[in-house]
PDB file of C-alpha atoms in Angstrom:
ATOM      1  CA  MET A   1     135.258 113.122 105.907  1.00 45.00           C
ATOM      2  CA  SER A   2     131.950 114.845 105.553  1.00 42.00           C
ATOM      3  CA  ILE A   3     128.629 113.503 106.973  1.00 42.00           C
ATOM      4  CA  SER A   4     127.206 112.349 103.780  1.00 41.00           C
ATOM      5  CA  GLU A   5     130.215 110.298 103.185  1.00 41.00           C
ATOM      6  CA  LYS A   6     129.825 108.157 106.483  1.00 40.00           C
ATOM      7  CA  VAL A   7     128.052 105.033 105.808  1.00 44.00           C
ATOM      8  CA  HIS A   8     127.082 103.304 109.014  1.00 43.00           C
ATOM      9  CA  THR A   9     130.497 101.598 109.173  1.00 39.00           C
ATOM     10  CA  PRO A  10     131.691 101.074 112.846  1.00 43.00           C
ATOM     11  CA  ASP A  11     135.088 102.484 113.844  1.00 46.00           C
ATOM     12  CA  THR A  12     135.863  99.417 115.755  1.00 43.00           C
ATOM     13  CA  VAL A  13     134.606  95.858 115.673  1.00 44.00           C
ATOM     14  CA  GLU A  14     134.164  94.154 118.951  1.00 45.00           C
ATOM     15  CA  ALA A  15     135.047  90.363 119.143  1.00 44.00           C
ATOM     16  CA  GLN A  16     131.799  88.451 118.933  1.00 46.00           C
ATOM     17  CA  THR A  17     131.896  85.030 121.023  1.00 49.00           C
ATOM     18  CA  THR A  18     129.731  82.214 120.073  1.00 48.00           C
ATOM     19  CA  PRO A  19     128.285  80.029 122.960  1.00 51.00           C
ATOM     20  CA  THR A  20     129.373  76.506 122.408  1.00 53.00           C
ATOM     21  CA  PRO A  21     126.618  73.968 122.712  1.00 51.00           C
ATOM     22  CA  GLN A  22     126.327  71.598 125.623  1.00 54.00           C
ATOM     23  CA  SER A  23     126.437  67.918 125.070  1.00 52.00           C
ATOM     24  CA  GLY A  24     123.709  66.826 122.998  1.00 53.00           C
ATOM     25  CA  GLU A  25     122.442  70.216 122.114  1.00 51.00           C
ATOM     26  CA  THR A  26     122.468  71.935 118.604  1.00 49.00           C
ATOM     27  CA  VAL A  27     122.647  75.442 118.073  1.00 51.00           C
ATOM     28  CA  LEU A  28     120.842  77.125 115.271  1.00 48.00           C
ATOM     29  CA  HIS A  29     123.101  79.645 113.342  1.00 48.00           C
ATOM     30  CA  ALA A  30     121.307  81.903 110.828  1.00 47.00           C
ATOM     31  CA  ASP A  31     124.580  81.484 108.397  1.00 47.00           C
ATOM     32  CA  GLN A  32     124.448  77.825 108.536  1.00 48.00           C
ATOM     33  CA  PRO A  33     121.993  75.429 106.750  1.00 49.00           C
ATOM     34  CA  GLN A  34     120.077  73.219 108.918  1.00 47.00           C
ATOM     35  CA  SER A  35     118.825  69.706 107.654  1.00 47.00           C
ATOM     36  CA  SER A  36     115.072  69.228 108.508  1.00 43.00           C
ATOM     37  CA  ALA A  37     115.669  66.042 110.484  1.00 43.00           C
ATOM     38  CA  GLU A  38     117.850  67.879 112.937  1.00 44.00           C
ATOM     39  CA  GLN A  39     116.379  69.411 116.087  1.00 43.00           C
ATOM     40  CA  ALA A  40     118.023  72.769 117.005  1.00 41.00           C
ATOM     41  CA  LYS A  41     117.895  74.996 120.088  1.00 43.00           C
ATOM     42  CA  VAL A  42     116.965  78.595 119.393  1.00 42.00           C
ATOM     43  CA  GLU A  43     118.889  80.965 121.587  1.00 43.00           C
ATOM     44  CA  SER A  44     117.900  84.351 122.250  1.00 41.00           C
ATOM     45  CA  TRP A  45     120.012  87.425 122.149  1.00 43.00           C
ATOM     46  CA  THR A  46     119.523  90.649 124.216  1.00 43.00           C
ATOM     47  CA  PRO A  47     121.311  93.745 123.297  1.00 46.00           C
ATOM     48  CA  GLU A  48     123.623  95.315 126.053  1.00 48.00           C
ATOM     49  CA  GLY A  49     121.507  97.554 128.197  1.00 44.00           C
ATOM     50  CA  ASP A  50     118.396  96.141 127.470  1.00 42.00           C
ATOM     51  CA  SER A  51     118.611  93.742 130.396  1.00 41.00           C
ATOM     52  CA  ALA A  52     117.937  96.582 132.909  1.00 39.00           C
ATOM     53  CA  LEU A  53     114.842  97.799 130.737  1.00 39.00           C
ATOM     54  CA  GLN A  54     113.468  94.327 130.910  1.00 41.00           C
ATOM     55  CA  ALA A  55     113.873  94.002 134.789  1.00 38.00           C
ATOM     56  CA  THR A  56     111.885  97.383 135.264  1.00 37.00           C
ATOM     57  CA  GLN A  57     109.000  96.053 132.794  1.00 41.00           C
ATOM     58  CA  PRO A  58     106.290  94.428 135.052  1.00 40.00           C
ATOM     59  CA  ALA A  59     105.757  90.626 134.930  1.00 39.00           C
ATOM     60  CA  GLY A  60     103.823  89.445 131.976  1.00 40.00           C
ATOM     61  CA  ALA A  61     104.707  92.802 130.094  1.00 42.00           C
ATOM     62  CA  GLY A  62     105.350  91.239 126.572  1.00 46.00           C
ATOM     63  CA  ALA A  63     103.659  89.527 123.550  1.00 46.00           C
ATOM     64  CA  GLY A  64      99.844  88.997 124.795  1.00 48.00           C
ATOM     65  CA  ALA A  65     100.037  91.256 127.568  1.00 72.00           C
ATOM     66  CA  VAL A  66      98.643  94.549 126.227  1.00 86.00           C
ATOM     67  CA  ASP A  67      97.359  96.952 128.817  1.00 89.00           C
ATOM     68  CA  GLU A  68      93.997  98.378 127.948  1.00 92.00           C
ATOM     69  CA  ASP A  69      94.507 101.682 129.641  1.00 94.00           C
ATOM     70  CA  ALA A  70      97.776 102.009 127.614  1.00 95.00           C
ATOM     71  CA  VAL A  71      96.097 101.550 124.469  1.00 96.00           C
ATOM     72  CA  ILE A  72      93.139 103.877 125.614  1.00 96.00           C
ATOM     73  CA  ALA A  73      95.936 106.504 126.505  1.00 96.00           C
ATOM     74  CA  ALA A  74      97.356 106.125 122.801  1.00 97.00           C
ATOM     75  CA  ILE A  75      94.223 106.498 121.120  1.00 96.00           C
ATOM     76  CA  ALA A  76      93.582 109.801 123.084  1.00 95.00           C
ATOM     77  CA  THR A  77      96.539 111.224 121.568  1.00 96.00           C
ATOM     78  CA  VAL A  78      94.683 111.207 118.290  1.00 95.00           C
ATOM     79  CA  HIS A  79      92.404 114.446 117.766  1.00 92.00           C
ATOM     80  CA  ASP A  80      89.691 115.420 115.229  1.00 85.00           C
ATOM     81  CA  PRO A  81      91.585 118.388 113.225  1.00 84.00           C
ATOM     82  CA  GLU A  82      88.226 120.231 113.265  1.00 83.00           C
ATOM     83  CA  ILE A  83      87.625 119.649 116.825  1.00 85.00           C
ATOM     84  CA  PRO A  84      90.133 120.312 119.691  1.00 84.00           C
ATOM     85  CA  VAL A  85      89.098 117.173 121.656  1.00 91.00           C
ATOM     86  CA  ASN A  86      90.782 113.772 121.278  1.00 94.00           C
ATOM     87  CA  ILE A  87      88.642 111.031 119.651  1.00 95.00           C
ATOM     88  CA  TYR A  88      88.161 108.974 122.785  1.00 95.00           C
ATOM     89  CA  GLU A  89      86.707 111.853 124.625  1.00 94.00           C
ATOM     90  CA  LEU A  90      84.607 112.605 121.618  1.00 93.00           C
ATOM     91  CA  GLY A  91      83.076 109.076 121.934  1.00 94.00           C
ATOM     92  CA  LEU A  92      84.406 108.011 118.502  1.00 95.00           C
ATOM     93  CA  ILE A  93      85.741 104.630 119.923  1.00 96.00           C
ATOM     94  CA  TYR A  94      83.055 102.190 120.199  1.00 96.00           C
ATOM     95  CA  ALA A  95      85.140  98.897 120.965  1.00 95.00           C
ATOM     96  CA  ILE A  96      88.639  97.788 121.732  1.00 95.00           C
ATOM     97  CA  GLU A  97      89.510  94.176 121.513  1.00 95.00           C
ATOM     98  CA  LEU A  98      92.865  92.599 122.980  1.00 95.00           C
ATOM     99  CA  PHE A  99      94.001  89.358 122.097  1.00 94.00           C
ATOM    100  CA  ASP A 100      96.253  87.086 123.900  1.00 91.00           C
ATOM    101  CA  ASP A 101      98.816  87.108 120.702  1.00 93.00           C
ATOM    102  CA  GLY A 102      99.368  90.947 120.957  1.00 93.00           C
ATOM    103  CA  ARG A 103      96.795  91.956 118.388  1.00 95.00           C
ATOM    104  CA  VAL A 104      94.412  94.829 119.174  1.00 96.00           C
ATOM    105  CA  LYS A 105      91.055  95.379 116.827  1.00 96.00           C
ATOM    106  CA  VAL A 106      89.457  98.900 117.402  1.00 97.00           C
ATOM    107  CA  GLU A 107      85.978  99.877 116.074  1.00 97.00           C
ATOM    108  CA  MET A 108      85.522 103.268 115.739  1.00 96.00           C
ATOM    109  CA  THR A 109      83.223 105.876 113.770  1.00 94.00           C
ATOM    110  CA  LEU A 110      83.253 109.177 112.535  1.00 92.00           C
ATOM    111  CA  THR A 111      81.012 112.255 113.459  1.00 88.00           C
ATOM    112  CA  ALA A 112      79.745 112.396 109.873  1.00 87.00           C
ATOM    113  CA  PRO A 113      79.849 109.979 106.913  1.00 85.00           C
ATOM    114  CA  ASN A 114      81.391 112.584 104.775  1.00 87.00           C
ATOM    115  CA  CYS A 115      83.983 113.632 107.376  1.00 83.00           C
ATOM    116  CA  PRO A 116      87.063 115.014 105.687  1.00 83.00           C
ATOM    117  CA  SER A 117      89.449 113.256 107.982  1.00 82.00           C
ATOM    118  CA  ALA A 118      87.633 109.780 107.271  1.00 84.00           C
ATOM    119  CA  GLN A 119      90.989 108.318 105.669  1.00 87.00           C
ATOM    120  CA  GLU A 120      93.547 109.669 108.181  1.00 92.00           C
ATOM    121  CA  LEU A 121      91.818 109.346 111.427  1.00 94.00           C
ATOM    122  CA  PRO A 122      91.738 105.443 111.308  1.00 95.00           C
ATOM    123  CA  LEU A 123      95.166 105.256 110.349  1.00 96.00           C
ATOM    124  CA  GLN A 124      96.422 107.881 112.709  1.00 96.00           C
ATOM    125  CA  VAL A 125      94.503 105.586 115.712  1.00 97.00           C
ATOM    126  CA  LYS A 126      96.197 102.243 114.220  1.00 97.00           C
ATOM    127  CA  GLU A 127      99.541 103.832 114.244  1.00 97.00           C
ATOM    128  CA  ALA A 128      99.160 105.034 117.590  1.00 97.00           C
ATOM    129  CA  VAL A 129      97.878 101.625 119.194  1.00 97.00           C
ATOM    130  CA  GLU A 130     100.863  99.981 117.350  1.00 96.00           C
ATOM    131  CA  LYS A 131     103.182 101.809 119.641  1.00 96.00           C
ATOM    132  CA  VAL A 132     101.754 100.623 122.812  1.00 95.00           C
ATOM    133  CA  PRO A 133     104.225  97.805 124.469  1.00 94.00           C
ATOM    134  CA  GLY A 134     103.134  94.547 123.859  1.00 93.00           C
ATOM    135  CA  VAL A 135     100.965  95.348 120.621  1.00 95.00           C
ATOM    136  CA  ALA A 136     101.876  93.267 117.720  1.00 94.00           C
ATOM    137  CA  SER A 137      99.406  94.560 115.416  1.00 95.00           C
ATOM    138  CA  ALA A 138      96.571  96.751 115.117  1.00 96.00           C
ATOM    139  CA  SER A 139      93.462  96.804 113.049  1.00 96.00           C
ATOM    140  CA  VAL A 140      90.818  99.713 112.981  1.00 96.00           C
ATOM    141  CA  ASP A 141      87.435  99.175 111.518  1.00 96.00           C
ATOM    142  CA  VAL A 142      85.082 102.096 110.783  1.00 95.00           C
ATOM    143  CA  VAL A 143      81.527 101.364 111.642  1.00 94.00           C
ATOM    144  CA  TRP A 144      78.442 103.395 111.022  1.00 93.00           C
ATOM    145  CA  ASP A 145      75.888 101.773 113.132  1.00 92.00           C
ATOM    146  CA  PRO A 146      75.164 103.005 115.763  1.00 91.00           C
ATOM    147  CA  PRO A 147      75.628 106.607 114.256  1.00 92.00           C
ATOM    148  CA  TRP A 148      77.325 108.964 116.417  1.00 91.00           C
ATOM    149  CA  ASP A 149      75.649 111.904 118.215  1.00 90.00           C
ATOM    150  CA  MET A 150      76.797 114.126 120.982  1.00 89.00           C
ATOM    151  CA  SER A 151      75.573 111.941 123.670  1.00 91.00           C
ATOM    152  CA  ARG A 152      78.528 110.065 123.455  1.00 93.00           C
ATOM    153  CA  MET A 153      80.632 112.687 124.355  1.00 92.00           C
ATOM    154  CA  SER A 154      82.530 112.636 127.898  1.00 93.00           C
ATOM    155  CA  ASP A 155      81.849 115.485 130.407  1.00 92.00           C
ATOM    156  CA  GLU A 156      85.343 116.495 129.808  1.00 90.00           C
ATOM    157  CA  ALA A 157      84.847 116.844 125.923  1.00 90.00           C
ATOM    158  CA  ARG A 158      81.316 118.724 126.571  1.00 90.00           C
ATOM    159  CA  LEU A 159      83.213 121.020 129.020  1.00 89.00           C
ATOM    160  CA  ALA A 160      85.833 121.716 126.527  1.00 87.00           C
ATOM    161  CA  LEU A 161      83.525 122.641 123.618  1.00 87.00           C
ATOM    162  CA  ASN A 162      81.157 124.325 126.270  1.00 85.00           C
ATOM    163  CA  MET A 163      78.247 121.950 124.781  1.00 82.00           C
ATOM    164  CA  PHE A 164      75.920 121.438 127.710  1.00 70.00           C
TER     165      PHE A 164
END
């Protein structure tokens, strides 16, 4: 059988067990209809091997516990294609708002209104932030007030660009 003929079919099927409800509990099953009058207990499922991963995460790491330093590190992976410095060090990020439900809102600007990367940089920031653990969604707003100037650059960016 060639690789192109394989279609994600498992070679072996493991027996799956369904937990039996304790007295007085109803378990919600996706394949069974549930009447609106019935109360159901929703059970969580963790794939094998993930329990070790969850044990290594810091307490509170989950929805709503977004680390601002991790968001900044993610934003710092985005570079302006015309300038060899990340956009955080360039001073293009004006605000980062973290919400309890895992949403992140970023306000950024560009070096100039006619920046050729005006469409792609905000999208790259959004995608980078959404990869941070605990982030449910991200939104990026491009603002023009106050306008960006070189005084917003970090010392590291000035050094990299030899602009003192």
